[in-house]
mmCIF file of C-alpha atoms and ligand atoms in Angstrom:
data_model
loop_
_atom_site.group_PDB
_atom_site.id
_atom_site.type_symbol
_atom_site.label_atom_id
_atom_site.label_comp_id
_atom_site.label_asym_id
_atom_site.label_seq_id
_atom_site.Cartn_x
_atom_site.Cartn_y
_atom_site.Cartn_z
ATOM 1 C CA UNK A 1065 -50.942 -7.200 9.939
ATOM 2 C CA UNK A 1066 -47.833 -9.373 8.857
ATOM 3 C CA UNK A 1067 -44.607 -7.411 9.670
ATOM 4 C CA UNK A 1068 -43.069 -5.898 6.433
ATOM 5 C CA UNK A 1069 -39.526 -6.448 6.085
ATOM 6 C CA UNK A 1070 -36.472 -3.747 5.861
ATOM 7 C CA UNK A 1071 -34.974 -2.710 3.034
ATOM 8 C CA UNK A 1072 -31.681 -3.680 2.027
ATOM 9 C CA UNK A 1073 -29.233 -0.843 1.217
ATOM 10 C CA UNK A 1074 -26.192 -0.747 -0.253
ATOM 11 C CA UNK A 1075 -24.646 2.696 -1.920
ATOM 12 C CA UNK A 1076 -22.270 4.748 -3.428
ATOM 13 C CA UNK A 1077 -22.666 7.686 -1.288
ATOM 14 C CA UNK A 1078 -21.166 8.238 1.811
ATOM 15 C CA UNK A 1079 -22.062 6.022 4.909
ATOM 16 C CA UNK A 1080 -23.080 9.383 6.970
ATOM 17 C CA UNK A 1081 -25.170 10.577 3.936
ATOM 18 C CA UNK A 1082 -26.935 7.195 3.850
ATOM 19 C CA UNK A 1083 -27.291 6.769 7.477
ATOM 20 C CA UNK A 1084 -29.366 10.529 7.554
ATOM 21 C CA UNK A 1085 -31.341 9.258 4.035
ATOM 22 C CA UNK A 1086 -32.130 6.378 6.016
ATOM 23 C CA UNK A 1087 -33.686 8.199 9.060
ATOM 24 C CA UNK A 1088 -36.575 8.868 7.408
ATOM 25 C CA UNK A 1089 -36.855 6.771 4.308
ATOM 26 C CA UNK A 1090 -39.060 3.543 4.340
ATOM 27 C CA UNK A 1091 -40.290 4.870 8.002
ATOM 28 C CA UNK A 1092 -42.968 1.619 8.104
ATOM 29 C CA UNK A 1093 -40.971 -1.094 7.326
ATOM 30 C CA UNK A 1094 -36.962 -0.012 8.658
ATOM 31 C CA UNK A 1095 -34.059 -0.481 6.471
ATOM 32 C CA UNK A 1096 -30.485 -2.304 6.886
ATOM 33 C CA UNK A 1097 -27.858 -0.135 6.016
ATOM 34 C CA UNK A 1098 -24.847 -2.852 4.163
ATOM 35 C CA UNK A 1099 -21.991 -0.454 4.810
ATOM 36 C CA UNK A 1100 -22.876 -0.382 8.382
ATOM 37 C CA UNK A 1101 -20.416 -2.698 9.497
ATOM 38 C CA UNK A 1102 -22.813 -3.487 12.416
ATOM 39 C CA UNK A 1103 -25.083 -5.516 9.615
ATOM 40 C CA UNK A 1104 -21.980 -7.879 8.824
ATOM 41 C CA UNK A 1105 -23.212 -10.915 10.595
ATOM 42 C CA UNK A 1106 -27.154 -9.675 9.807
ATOM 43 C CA UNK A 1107 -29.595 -12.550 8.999
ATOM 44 C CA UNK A 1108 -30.992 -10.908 5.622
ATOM 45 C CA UNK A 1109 -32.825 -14.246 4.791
ATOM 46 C CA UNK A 1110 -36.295 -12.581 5.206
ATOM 47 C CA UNK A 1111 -35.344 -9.287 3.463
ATOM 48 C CA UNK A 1112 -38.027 -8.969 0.191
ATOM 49 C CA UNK A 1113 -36.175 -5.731 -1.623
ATOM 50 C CA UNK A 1114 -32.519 -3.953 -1.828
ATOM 51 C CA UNK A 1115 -31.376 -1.084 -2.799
ATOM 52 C CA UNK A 1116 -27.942 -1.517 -4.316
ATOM 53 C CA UNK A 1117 -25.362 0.176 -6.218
ATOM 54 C CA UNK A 1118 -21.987 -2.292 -6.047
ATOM 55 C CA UNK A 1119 -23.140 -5.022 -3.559
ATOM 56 C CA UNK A 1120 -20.585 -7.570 -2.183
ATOM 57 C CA UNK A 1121 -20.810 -11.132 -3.955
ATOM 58 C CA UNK A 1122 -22.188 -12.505 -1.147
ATOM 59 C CA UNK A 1123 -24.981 -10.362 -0.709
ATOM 60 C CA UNK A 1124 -27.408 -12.707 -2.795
ATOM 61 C CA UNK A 1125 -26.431 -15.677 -1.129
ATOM 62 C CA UNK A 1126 -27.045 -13.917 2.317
ATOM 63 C CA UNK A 1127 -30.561 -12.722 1.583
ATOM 64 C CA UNK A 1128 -32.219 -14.898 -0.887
ATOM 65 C CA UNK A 1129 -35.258 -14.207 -0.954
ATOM 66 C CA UNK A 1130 -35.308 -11.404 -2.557
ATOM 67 C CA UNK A 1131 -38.324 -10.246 -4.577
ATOM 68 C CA UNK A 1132 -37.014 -6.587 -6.086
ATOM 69 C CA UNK A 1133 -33.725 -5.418 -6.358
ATOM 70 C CA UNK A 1134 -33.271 -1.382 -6.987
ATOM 71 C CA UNK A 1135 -30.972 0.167 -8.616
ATOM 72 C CA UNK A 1136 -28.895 2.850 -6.810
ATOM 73 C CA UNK A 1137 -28.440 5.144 -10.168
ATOM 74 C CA UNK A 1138 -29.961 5.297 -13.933
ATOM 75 C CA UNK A 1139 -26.847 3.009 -15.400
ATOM 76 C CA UNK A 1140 -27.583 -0.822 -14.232
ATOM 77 C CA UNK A 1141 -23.520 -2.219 -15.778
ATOM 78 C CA UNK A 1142 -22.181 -2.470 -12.152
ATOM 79 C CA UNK A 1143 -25.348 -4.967 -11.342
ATOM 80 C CA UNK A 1144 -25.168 -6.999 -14.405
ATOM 81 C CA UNK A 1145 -21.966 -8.387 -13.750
ATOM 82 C CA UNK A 1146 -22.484 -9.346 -10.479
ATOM 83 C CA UNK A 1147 -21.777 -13.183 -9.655
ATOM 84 C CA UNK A 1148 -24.996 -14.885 -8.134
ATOM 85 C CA UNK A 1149 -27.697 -12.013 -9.682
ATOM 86 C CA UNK A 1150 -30.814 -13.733 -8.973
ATOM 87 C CA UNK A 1151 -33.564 -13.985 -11.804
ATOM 88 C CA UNK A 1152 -36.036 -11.612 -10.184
ATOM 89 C CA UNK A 1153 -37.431 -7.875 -11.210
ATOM 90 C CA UNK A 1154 -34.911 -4.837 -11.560
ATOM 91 C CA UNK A 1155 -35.676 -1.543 -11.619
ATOM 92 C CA UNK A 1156 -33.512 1.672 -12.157
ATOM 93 C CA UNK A 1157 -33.520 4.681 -10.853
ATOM 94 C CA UNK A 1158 -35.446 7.461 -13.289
ATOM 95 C CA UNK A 1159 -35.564 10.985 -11.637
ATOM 96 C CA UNK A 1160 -36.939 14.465 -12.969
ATOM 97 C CA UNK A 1161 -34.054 15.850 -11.549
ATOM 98 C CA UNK A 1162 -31.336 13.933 -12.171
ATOM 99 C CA UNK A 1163 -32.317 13.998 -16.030
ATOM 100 C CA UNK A 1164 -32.857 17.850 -15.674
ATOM 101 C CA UNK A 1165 -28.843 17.808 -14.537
ATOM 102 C CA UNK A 1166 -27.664 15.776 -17.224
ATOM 103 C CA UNK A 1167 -29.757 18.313 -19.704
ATOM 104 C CA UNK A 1168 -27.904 21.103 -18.193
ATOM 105 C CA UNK A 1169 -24.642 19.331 -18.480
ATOM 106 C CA UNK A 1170 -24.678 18.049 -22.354
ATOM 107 C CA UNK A 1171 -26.244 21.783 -23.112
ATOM 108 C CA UNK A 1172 -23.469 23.322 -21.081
ATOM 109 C CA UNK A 1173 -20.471 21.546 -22.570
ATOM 110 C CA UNK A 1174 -22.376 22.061 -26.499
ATOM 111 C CA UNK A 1175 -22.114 25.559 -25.676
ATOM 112 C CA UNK A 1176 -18.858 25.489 -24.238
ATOM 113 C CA UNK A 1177 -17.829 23.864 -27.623
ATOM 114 C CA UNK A 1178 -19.341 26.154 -29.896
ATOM 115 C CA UNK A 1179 -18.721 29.398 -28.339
ATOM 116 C CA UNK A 1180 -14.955 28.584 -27.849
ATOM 117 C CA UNK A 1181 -15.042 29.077 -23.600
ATOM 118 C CA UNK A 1182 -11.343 27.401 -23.408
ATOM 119 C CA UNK A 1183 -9.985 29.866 -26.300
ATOM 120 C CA UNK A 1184 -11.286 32.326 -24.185
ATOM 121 C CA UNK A 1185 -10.169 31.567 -20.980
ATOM 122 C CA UNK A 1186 -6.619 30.878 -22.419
ATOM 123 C CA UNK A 1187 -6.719 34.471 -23.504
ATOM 124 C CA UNK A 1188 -8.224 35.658 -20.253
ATOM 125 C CA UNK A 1189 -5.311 34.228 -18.388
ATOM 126 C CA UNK A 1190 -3.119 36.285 -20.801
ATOM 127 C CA UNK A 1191 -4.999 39.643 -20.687
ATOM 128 C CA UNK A 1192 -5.623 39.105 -24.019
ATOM 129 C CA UNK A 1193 -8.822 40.890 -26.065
ATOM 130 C CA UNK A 1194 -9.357 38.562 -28.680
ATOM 131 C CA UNK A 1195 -13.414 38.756 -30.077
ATOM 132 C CA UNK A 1196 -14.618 35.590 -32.308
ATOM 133 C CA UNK A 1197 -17.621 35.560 -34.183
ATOM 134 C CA UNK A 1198 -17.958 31.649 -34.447
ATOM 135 C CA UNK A 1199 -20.811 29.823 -35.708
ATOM 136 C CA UNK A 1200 -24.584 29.915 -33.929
ATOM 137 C CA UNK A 1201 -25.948 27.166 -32.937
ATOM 138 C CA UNK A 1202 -28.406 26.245 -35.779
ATOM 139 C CA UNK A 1203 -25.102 25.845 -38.278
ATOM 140 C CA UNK A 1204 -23.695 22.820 -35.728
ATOM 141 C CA UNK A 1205 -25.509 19.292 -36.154
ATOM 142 C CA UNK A 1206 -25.621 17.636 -32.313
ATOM 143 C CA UNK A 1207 -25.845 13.781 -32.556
ATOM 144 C CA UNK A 1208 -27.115 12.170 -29.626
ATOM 145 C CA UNK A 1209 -26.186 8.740 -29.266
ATOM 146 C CA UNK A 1210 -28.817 7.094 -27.372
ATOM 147 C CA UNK A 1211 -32.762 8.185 -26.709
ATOM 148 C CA UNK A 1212 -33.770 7.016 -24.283
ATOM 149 C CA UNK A 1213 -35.151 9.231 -21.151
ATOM 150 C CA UNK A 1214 -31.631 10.929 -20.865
ATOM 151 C CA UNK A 1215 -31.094 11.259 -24.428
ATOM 152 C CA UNK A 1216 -34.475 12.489 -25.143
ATOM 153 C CA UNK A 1217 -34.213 15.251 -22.791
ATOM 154 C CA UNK A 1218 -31.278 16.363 -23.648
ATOM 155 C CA UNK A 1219 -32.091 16.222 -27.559
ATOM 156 C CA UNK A 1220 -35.294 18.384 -27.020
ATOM 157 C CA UNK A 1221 -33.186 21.004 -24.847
ATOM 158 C CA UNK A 1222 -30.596 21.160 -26.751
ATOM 159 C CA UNK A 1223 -33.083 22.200 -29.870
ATOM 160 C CA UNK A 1224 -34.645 25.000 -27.937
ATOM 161 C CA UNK A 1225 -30.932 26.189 -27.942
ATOM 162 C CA UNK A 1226 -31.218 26.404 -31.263
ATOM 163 C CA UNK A 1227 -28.768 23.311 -32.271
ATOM 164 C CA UNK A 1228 -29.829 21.289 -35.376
ATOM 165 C CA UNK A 1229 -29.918 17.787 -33.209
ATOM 166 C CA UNK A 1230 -30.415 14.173 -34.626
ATOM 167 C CA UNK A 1231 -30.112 11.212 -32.894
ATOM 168 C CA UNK A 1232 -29.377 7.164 -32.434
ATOM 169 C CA UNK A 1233 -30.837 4.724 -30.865
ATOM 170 C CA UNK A 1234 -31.479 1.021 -31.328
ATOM 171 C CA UNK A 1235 -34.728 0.794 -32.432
ATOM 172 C CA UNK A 1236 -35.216 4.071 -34.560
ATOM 173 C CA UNK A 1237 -37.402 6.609 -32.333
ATOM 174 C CA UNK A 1238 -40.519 8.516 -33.425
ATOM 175 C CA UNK A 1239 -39.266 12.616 -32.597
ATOM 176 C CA UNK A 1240 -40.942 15.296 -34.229
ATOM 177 C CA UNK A 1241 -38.840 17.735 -35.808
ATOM 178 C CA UNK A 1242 -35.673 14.905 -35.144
ATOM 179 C CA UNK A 1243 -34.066 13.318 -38.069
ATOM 180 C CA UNK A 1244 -33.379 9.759 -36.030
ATOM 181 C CA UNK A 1245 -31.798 7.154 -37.103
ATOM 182 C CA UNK A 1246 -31.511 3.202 -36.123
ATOM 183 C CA UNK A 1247 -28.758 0.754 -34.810
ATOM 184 C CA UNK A 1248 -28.223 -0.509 -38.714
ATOM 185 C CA UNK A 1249 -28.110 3.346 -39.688
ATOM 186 C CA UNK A 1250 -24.687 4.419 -37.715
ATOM 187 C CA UNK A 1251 -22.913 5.583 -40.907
ATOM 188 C CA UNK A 1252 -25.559 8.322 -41.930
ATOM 189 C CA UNK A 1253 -25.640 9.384 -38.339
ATOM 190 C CA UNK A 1254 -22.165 9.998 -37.807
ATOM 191 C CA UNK A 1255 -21.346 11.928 -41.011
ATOM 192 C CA UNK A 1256 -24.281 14.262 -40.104
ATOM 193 C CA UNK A 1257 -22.774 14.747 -36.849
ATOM 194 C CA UNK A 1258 -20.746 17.766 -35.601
ATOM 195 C CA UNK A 1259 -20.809 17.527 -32.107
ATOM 196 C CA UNK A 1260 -21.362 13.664 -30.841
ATOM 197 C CA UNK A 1261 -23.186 13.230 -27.462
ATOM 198 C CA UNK A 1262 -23.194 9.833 -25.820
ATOM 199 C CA UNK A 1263 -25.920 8.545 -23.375
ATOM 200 C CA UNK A 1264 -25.313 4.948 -23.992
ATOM 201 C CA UNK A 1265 -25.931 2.259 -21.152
ATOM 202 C CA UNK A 1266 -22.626 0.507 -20.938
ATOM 203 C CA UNK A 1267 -23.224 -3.424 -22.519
ATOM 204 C CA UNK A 1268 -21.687 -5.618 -24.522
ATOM 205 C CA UNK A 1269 -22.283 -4.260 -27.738
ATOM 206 C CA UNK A 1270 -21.462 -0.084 -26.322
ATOM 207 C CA UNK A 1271 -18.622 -1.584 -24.699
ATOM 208 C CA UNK A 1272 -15.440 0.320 -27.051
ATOM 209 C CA UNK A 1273 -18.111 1.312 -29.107
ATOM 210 C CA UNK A 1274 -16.156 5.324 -29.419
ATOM 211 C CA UNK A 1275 -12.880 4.417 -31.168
ATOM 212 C CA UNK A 1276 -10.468 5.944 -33.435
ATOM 213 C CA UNK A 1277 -12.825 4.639 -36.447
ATOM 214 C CA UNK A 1278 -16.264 5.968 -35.277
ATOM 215 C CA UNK A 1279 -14.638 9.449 -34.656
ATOM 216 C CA UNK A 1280 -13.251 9.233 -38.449
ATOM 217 C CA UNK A 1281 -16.671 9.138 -39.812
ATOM 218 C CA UNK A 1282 -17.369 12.146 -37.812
ATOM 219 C CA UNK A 1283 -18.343 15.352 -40.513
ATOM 220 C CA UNK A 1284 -15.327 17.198 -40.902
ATOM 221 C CA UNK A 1285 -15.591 20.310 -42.156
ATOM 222 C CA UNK A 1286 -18.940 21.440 -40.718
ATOM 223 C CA UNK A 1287 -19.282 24.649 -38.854
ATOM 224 C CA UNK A 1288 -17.191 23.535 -36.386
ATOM 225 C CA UNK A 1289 -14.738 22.559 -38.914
ATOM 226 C CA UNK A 1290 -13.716 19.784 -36.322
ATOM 227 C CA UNK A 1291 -16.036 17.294 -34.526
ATOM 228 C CA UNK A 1292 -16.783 17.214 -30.833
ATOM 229 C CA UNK A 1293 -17.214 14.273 -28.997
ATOM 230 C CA UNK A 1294 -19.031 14.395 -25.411
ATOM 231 C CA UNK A 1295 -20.027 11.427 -23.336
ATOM 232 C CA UNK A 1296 -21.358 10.708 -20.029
ATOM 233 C CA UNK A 1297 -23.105 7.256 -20.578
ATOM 234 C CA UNK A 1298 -20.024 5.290 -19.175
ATOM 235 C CA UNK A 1299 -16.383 5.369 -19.529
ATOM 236 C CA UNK A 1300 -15.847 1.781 -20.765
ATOM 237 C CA UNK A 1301 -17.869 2.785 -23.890
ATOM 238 C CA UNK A 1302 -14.956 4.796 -25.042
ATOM 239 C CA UNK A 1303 -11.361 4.052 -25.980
ATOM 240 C CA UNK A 1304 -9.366 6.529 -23.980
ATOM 241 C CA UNK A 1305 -6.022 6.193 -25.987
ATOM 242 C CA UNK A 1306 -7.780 6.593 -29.329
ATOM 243 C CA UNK A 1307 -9.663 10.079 -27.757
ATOM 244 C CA UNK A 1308 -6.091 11.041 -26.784
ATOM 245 C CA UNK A 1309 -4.479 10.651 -30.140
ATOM 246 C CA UNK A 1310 -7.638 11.979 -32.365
ATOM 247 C CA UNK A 1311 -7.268 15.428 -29.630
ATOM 248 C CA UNK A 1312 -3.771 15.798 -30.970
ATOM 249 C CA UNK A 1313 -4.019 14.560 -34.178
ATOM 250 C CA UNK A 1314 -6.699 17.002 -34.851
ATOM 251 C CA UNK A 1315 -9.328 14.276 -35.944
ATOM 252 C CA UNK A 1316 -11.683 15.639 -33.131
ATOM 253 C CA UNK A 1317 -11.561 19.109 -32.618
ATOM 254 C CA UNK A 1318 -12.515 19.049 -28.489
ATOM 255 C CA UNK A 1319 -14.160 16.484 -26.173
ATOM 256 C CA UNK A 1320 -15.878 16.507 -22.525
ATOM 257 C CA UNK A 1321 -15.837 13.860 -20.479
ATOM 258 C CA UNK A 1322 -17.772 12.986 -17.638
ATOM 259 C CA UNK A 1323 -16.916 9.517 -17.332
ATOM 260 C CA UNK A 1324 -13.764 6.973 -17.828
ATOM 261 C CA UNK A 1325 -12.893 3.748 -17.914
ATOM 262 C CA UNK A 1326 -11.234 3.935 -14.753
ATOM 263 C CA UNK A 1327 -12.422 6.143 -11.773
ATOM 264 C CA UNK A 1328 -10.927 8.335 -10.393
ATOM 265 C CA UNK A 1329 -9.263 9.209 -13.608
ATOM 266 C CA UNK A 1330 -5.678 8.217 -12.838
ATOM 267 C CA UNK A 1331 -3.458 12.184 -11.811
ATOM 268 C CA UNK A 1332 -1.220 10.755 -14.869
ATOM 269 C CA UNK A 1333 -3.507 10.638 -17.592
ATOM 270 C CA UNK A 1334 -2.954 12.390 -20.637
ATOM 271 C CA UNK A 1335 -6.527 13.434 -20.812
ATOM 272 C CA UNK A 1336 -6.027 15.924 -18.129
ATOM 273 C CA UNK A 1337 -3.819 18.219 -20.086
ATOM 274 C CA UNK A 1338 -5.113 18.514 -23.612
ATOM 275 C CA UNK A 1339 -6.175 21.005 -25.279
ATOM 276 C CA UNK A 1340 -10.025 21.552 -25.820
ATOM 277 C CA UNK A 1341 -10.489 18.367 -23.461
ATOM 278 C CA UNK A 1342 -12.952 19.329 -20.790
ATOM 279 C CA UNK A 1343 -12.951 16.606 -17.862
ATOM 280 C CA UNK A 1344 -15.802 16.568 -15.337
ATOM 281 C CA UNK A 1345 -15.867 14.037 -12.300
ATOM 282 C CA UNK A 1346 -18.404 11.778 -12.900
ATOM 283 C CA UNK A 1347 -20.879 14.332 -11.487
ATOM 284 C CA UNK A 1348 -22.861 15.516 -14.709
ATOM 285 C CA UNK A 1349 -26.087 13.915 -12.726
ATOM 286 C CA UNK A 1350 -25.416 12.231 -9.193
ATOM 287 C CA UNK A 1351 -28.554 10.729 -8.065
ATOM 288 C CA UNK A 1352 -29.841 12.608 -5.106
ATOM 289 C CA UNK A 1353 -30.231 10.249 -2.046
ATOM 290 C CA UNK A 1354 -33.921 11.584 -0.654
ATOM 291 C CA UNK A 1355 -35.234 11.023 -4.542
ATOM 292 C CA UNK A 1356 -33.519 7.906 -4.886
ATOM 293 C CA UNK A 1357 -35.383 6.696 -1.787
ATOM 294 C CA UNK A 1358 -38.538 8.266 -2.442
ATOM 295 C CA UNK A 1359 -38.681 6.343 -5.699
ATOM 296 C CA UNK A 1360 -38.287 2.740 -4.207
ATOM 297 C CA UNK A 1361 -40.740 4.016 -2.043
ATOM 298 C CA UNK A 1362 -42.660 4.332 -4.414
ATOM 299 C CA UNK A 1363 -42.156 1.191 -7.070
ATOM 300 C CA UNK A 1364 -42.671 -1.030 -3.398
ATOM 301 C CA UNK A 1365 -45.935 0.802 -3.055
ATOM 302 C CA UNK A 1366 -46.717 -0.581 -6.322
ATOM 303 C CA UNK A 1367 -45.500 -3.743 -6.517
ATOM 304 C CA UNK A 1368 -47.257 -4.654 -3.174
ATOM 305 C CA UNK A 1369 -50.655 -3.161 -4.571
ATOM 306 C CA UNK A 1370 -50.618 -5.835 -7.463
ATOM 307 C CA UNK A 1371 -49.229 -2.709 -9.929
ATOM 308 C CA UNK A 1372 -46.520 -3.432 -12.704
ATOM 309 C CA UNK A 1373 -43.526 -1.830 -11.713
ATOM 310 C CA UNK A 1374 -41.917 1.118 -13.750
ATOM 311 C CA UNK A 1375 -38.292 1.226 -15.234
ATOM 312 C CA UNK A 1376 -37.683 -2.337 -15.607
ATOM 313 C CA UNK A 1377 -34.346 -3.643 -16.664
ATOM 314 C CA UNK A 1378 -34.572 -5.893 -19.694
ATOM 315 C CA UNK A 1379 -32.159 -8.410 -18.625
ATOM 316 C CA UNK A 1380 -31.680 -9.948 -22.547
ATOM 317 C CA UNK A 1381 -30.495 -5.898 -23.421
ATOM 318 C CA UNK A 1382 -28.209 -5.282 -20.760
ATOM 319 C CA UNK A 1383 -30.183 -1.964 -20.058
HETATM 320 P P1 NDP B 2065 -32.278 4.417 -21.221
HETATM 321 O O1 NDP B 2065 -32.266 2.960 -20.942
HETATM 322 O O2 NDP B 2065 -33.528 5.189 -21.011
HETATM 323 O O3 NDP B 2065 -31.825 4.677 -22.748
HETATM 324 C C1 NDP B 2065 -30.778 3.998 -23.348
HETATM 325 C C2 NDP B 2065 -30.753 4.376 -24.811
HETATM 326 O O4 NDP B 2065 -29.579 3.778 -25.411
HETATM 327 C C3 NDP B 2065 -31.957 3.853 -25.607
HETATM 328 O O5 NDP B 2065 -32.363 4.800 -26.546
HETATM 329 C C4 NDP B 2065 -31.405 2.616 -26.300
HETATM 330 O O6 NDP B 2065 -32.032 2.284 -27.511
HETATM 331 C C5 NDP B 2065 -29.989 3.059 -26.576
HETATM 332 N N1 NDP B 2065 -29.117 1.893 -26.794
HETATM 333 C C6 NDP B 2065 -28.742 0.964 -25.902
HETATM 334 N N2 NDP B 2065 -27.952 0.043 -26.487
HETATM 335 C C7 NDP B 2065 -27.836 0.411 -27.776
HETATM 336 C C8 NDP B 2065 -27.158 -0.146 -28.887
HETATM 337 N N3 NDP B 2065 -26.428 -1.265 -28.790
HETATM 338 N N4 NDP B 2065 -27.247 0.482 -30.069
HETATM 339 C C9 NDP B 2065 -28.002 1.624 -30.196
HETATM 340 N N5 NDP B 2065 -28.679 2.199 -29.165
HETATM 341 C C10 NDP B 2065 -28.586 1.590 -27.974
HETATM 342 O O7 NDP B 2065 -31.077 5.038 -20.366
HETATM 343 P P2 NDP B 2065 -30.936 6.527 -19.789
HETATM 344 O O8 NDP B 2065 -31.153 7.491 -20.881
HETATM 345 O O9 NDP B 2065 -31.733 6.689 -18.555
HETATM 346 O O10 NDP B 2065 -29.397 6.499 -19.338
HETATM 347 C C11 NDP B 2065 -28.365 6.254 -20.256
HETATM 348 C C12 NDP B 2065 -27.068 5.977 -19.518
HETATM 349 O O11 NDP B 2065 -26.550 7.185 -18.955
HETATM 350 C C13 NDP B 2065 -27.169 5.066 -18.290
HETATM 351 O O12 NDP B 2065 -27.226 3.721 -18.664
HETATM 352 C C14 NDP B 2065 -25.905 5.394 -17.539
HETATM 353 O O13 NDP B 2065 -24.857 4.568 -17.989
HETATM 354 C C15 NDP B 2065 -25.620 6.842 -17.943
HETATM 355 N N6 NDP B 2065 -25.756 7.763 -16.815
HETATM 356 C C16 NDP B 2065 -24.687 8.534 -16.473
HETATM 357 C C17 NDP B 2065 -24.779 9.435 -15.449
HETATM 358 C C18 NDP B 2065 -23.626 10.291 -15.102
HETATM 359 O O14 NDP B 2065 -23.627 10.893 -14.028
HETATM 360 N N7 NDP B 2065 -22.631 10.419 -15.958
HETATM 361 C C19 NDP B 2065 -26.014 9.596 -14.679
HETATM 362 C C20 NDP B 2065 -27.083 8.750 -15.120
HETATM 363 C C21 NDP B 2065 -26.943 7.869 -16.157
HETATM 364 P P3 NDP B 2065 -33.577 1.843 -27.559
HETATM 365 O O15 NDP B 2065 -34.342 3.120 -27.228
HETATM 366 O O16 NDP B 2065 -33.816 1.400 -28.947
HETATM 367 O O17 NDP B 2065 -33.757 0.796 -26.513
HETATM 368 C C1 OXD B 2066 -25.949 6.565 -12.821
HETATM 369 C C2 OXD B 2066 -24.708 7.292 -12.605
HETATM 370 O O1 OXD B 2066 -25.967 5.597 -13.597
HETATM 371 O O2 OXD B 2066 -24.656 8.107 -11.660
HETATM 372 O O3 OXD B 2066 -26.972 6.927 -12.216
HETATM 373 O O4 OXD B 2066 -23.757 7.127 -13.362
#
């Protein structure tokens, strides 16, 4: 039998939690860990798959023969700009649990929104007995920008909370019980919306794409009275200075953020200290290492039975 070759891997985790992933993931064909600096001088020329997350630019040139390369999380952006990406098959990581997470996130911070939890804990801190009887859930409208498989799970969750939830997406989706709406259709969408959720992919055209204008054509004056705006696609999709000045302008009532243009969000950052602004370390949904390598397990399996691979990255989108 023809000796399989190891699997490249490079990740965001930790080296140690990568090294114990790797003690028992892809047990009959081995594995070269890239952040073991032991694998610096490496020949990779026979390696057929990696696993990557941000690889060095010589990685490609160093192993090119590649015929898969894996992506270490859901979001591909970090891979697409990579100098030297060669023309073959990506795939991205898709996980029942890491979408369950980011479910539990969006739903968490909606509720956070609507049932006032800062105002609350601001009082708390004061001793202070203050009751509100704010709106329920079914009076708030939760746009979801983007449905695809994180969007869509979080859309149908957030409806068995009870939230009135519509949503955007390139090509206009098919939900029952989901007023949806398509790329050309942005306008309608936004002045439905009273809370906005983002689960964009970062690409060219999401790239800025939450500025001072989009959160204008928010609906004001909804249950809420102000609009919300949530996102944990990527950070680069939003203008950070314009989410600063609509917080304390008033033009958006309260935001969460999970991601930023820059990580670690700098200790300076204005964000940090608003009002309403709820700031979460890139951590809504961190891929879990074990499912991450169970998964290119997996796609290898069946790529090298003649299947199609699943989760393919269309290369023309960006996503
Ligand atoms: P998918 O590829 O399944 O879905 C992407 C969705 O965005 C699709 O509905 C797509 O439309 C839509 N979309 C993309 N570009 C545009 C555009 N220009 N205009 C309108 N709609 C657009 O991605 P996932 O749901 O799996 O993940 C979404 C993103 O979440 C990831 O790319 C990543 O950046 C981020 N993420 C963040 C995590 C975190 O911890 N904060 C964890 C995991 C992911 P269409 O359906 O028509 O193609
Ligand atoms: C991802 C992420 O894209 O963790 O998986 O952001």
């Amino acid at each position: 039998m023809p000796v399989k070759s190891p699997v490249l891997v490079d990740l965001k985790f930790s080296p140690a939690t990568v090294a114990k992933a790797l003690e028992t993931a892809f047990a009959d064909r081995g594995s070269i860990n890239l952040a073991d600096p032991s694998s610096k001088g490496a020949d990779l020329s026979h390696a057929d798959y990696a696993l990557l997350w941000k690889p060095d630019a010589d990685l490609f040139e160093r192993a090119p023969n590649l015929k898969v390369i894996f992506s270490g999380g859901a979001g591909v952006d970090s891979m697409m700009s990579i100098a030297g990406l060669p023309d073959i098959p990506m795939v991205r990581f898709v996980d029942r649990s890491l979408t369950t997470r980011m479910s539990e996130w969006v739903v968490m911070q909606c509720l956070m929104h609507l049932r006032d939890v800062q105002g609350h804990l601001r009082n708390q801190r004061q001793h202070l007995w203050v009751q509100q009887q704010g709106p329920e859930a079914a009076d708030v409208t939760v746009g979801v920008m983007g449905l695809g498989v994180l969007g869509c799970d979080a859309a149908a969750k957030l409806k068995v909370m009870g939230f009135n939830v519509i949503g955007w997406s390139r090509n206009r989706k098919q939900i029952d019980g989901m007023q949806t709406f398509d790329a050309g259709e942005l306008d309608a969408f936004l002045a439905q919306t009273d809370i906005l959720v983002g689960l964009l992919p970062l690409t060219p055209e999401t790239t800025g794409i939450y500025n001072a204008s989009l959160f204008s054509r928010l609906r004001r004056g909804g249950a809420l009275s102000r609009p919300v705006f949530i996102n944990a696609g990527r950070g680069k999709s939003q203008v950070q200075a314009d989410i600063a000045s609509a917080i304390r302008t008033g033009v958006l009532g309260g935001a969460s953020l999970d991601v930023f243009d820059v990580e670690p969000l700098a200790k300076g950052d204005p964000l940090w200290d608003l009002e309403n602004v709820i700031i979460t370390p890139h951590d809504s949904a961190v891929s879990e290492e074990k499912a991450l390598m169970g998964h290119v397990e997996e796609q290898i399996a069946r790529f090298e039975r003649g299947e199609p691979l699943q989760h393919l990255v269309d290369r023309s989108r960006g996503y």
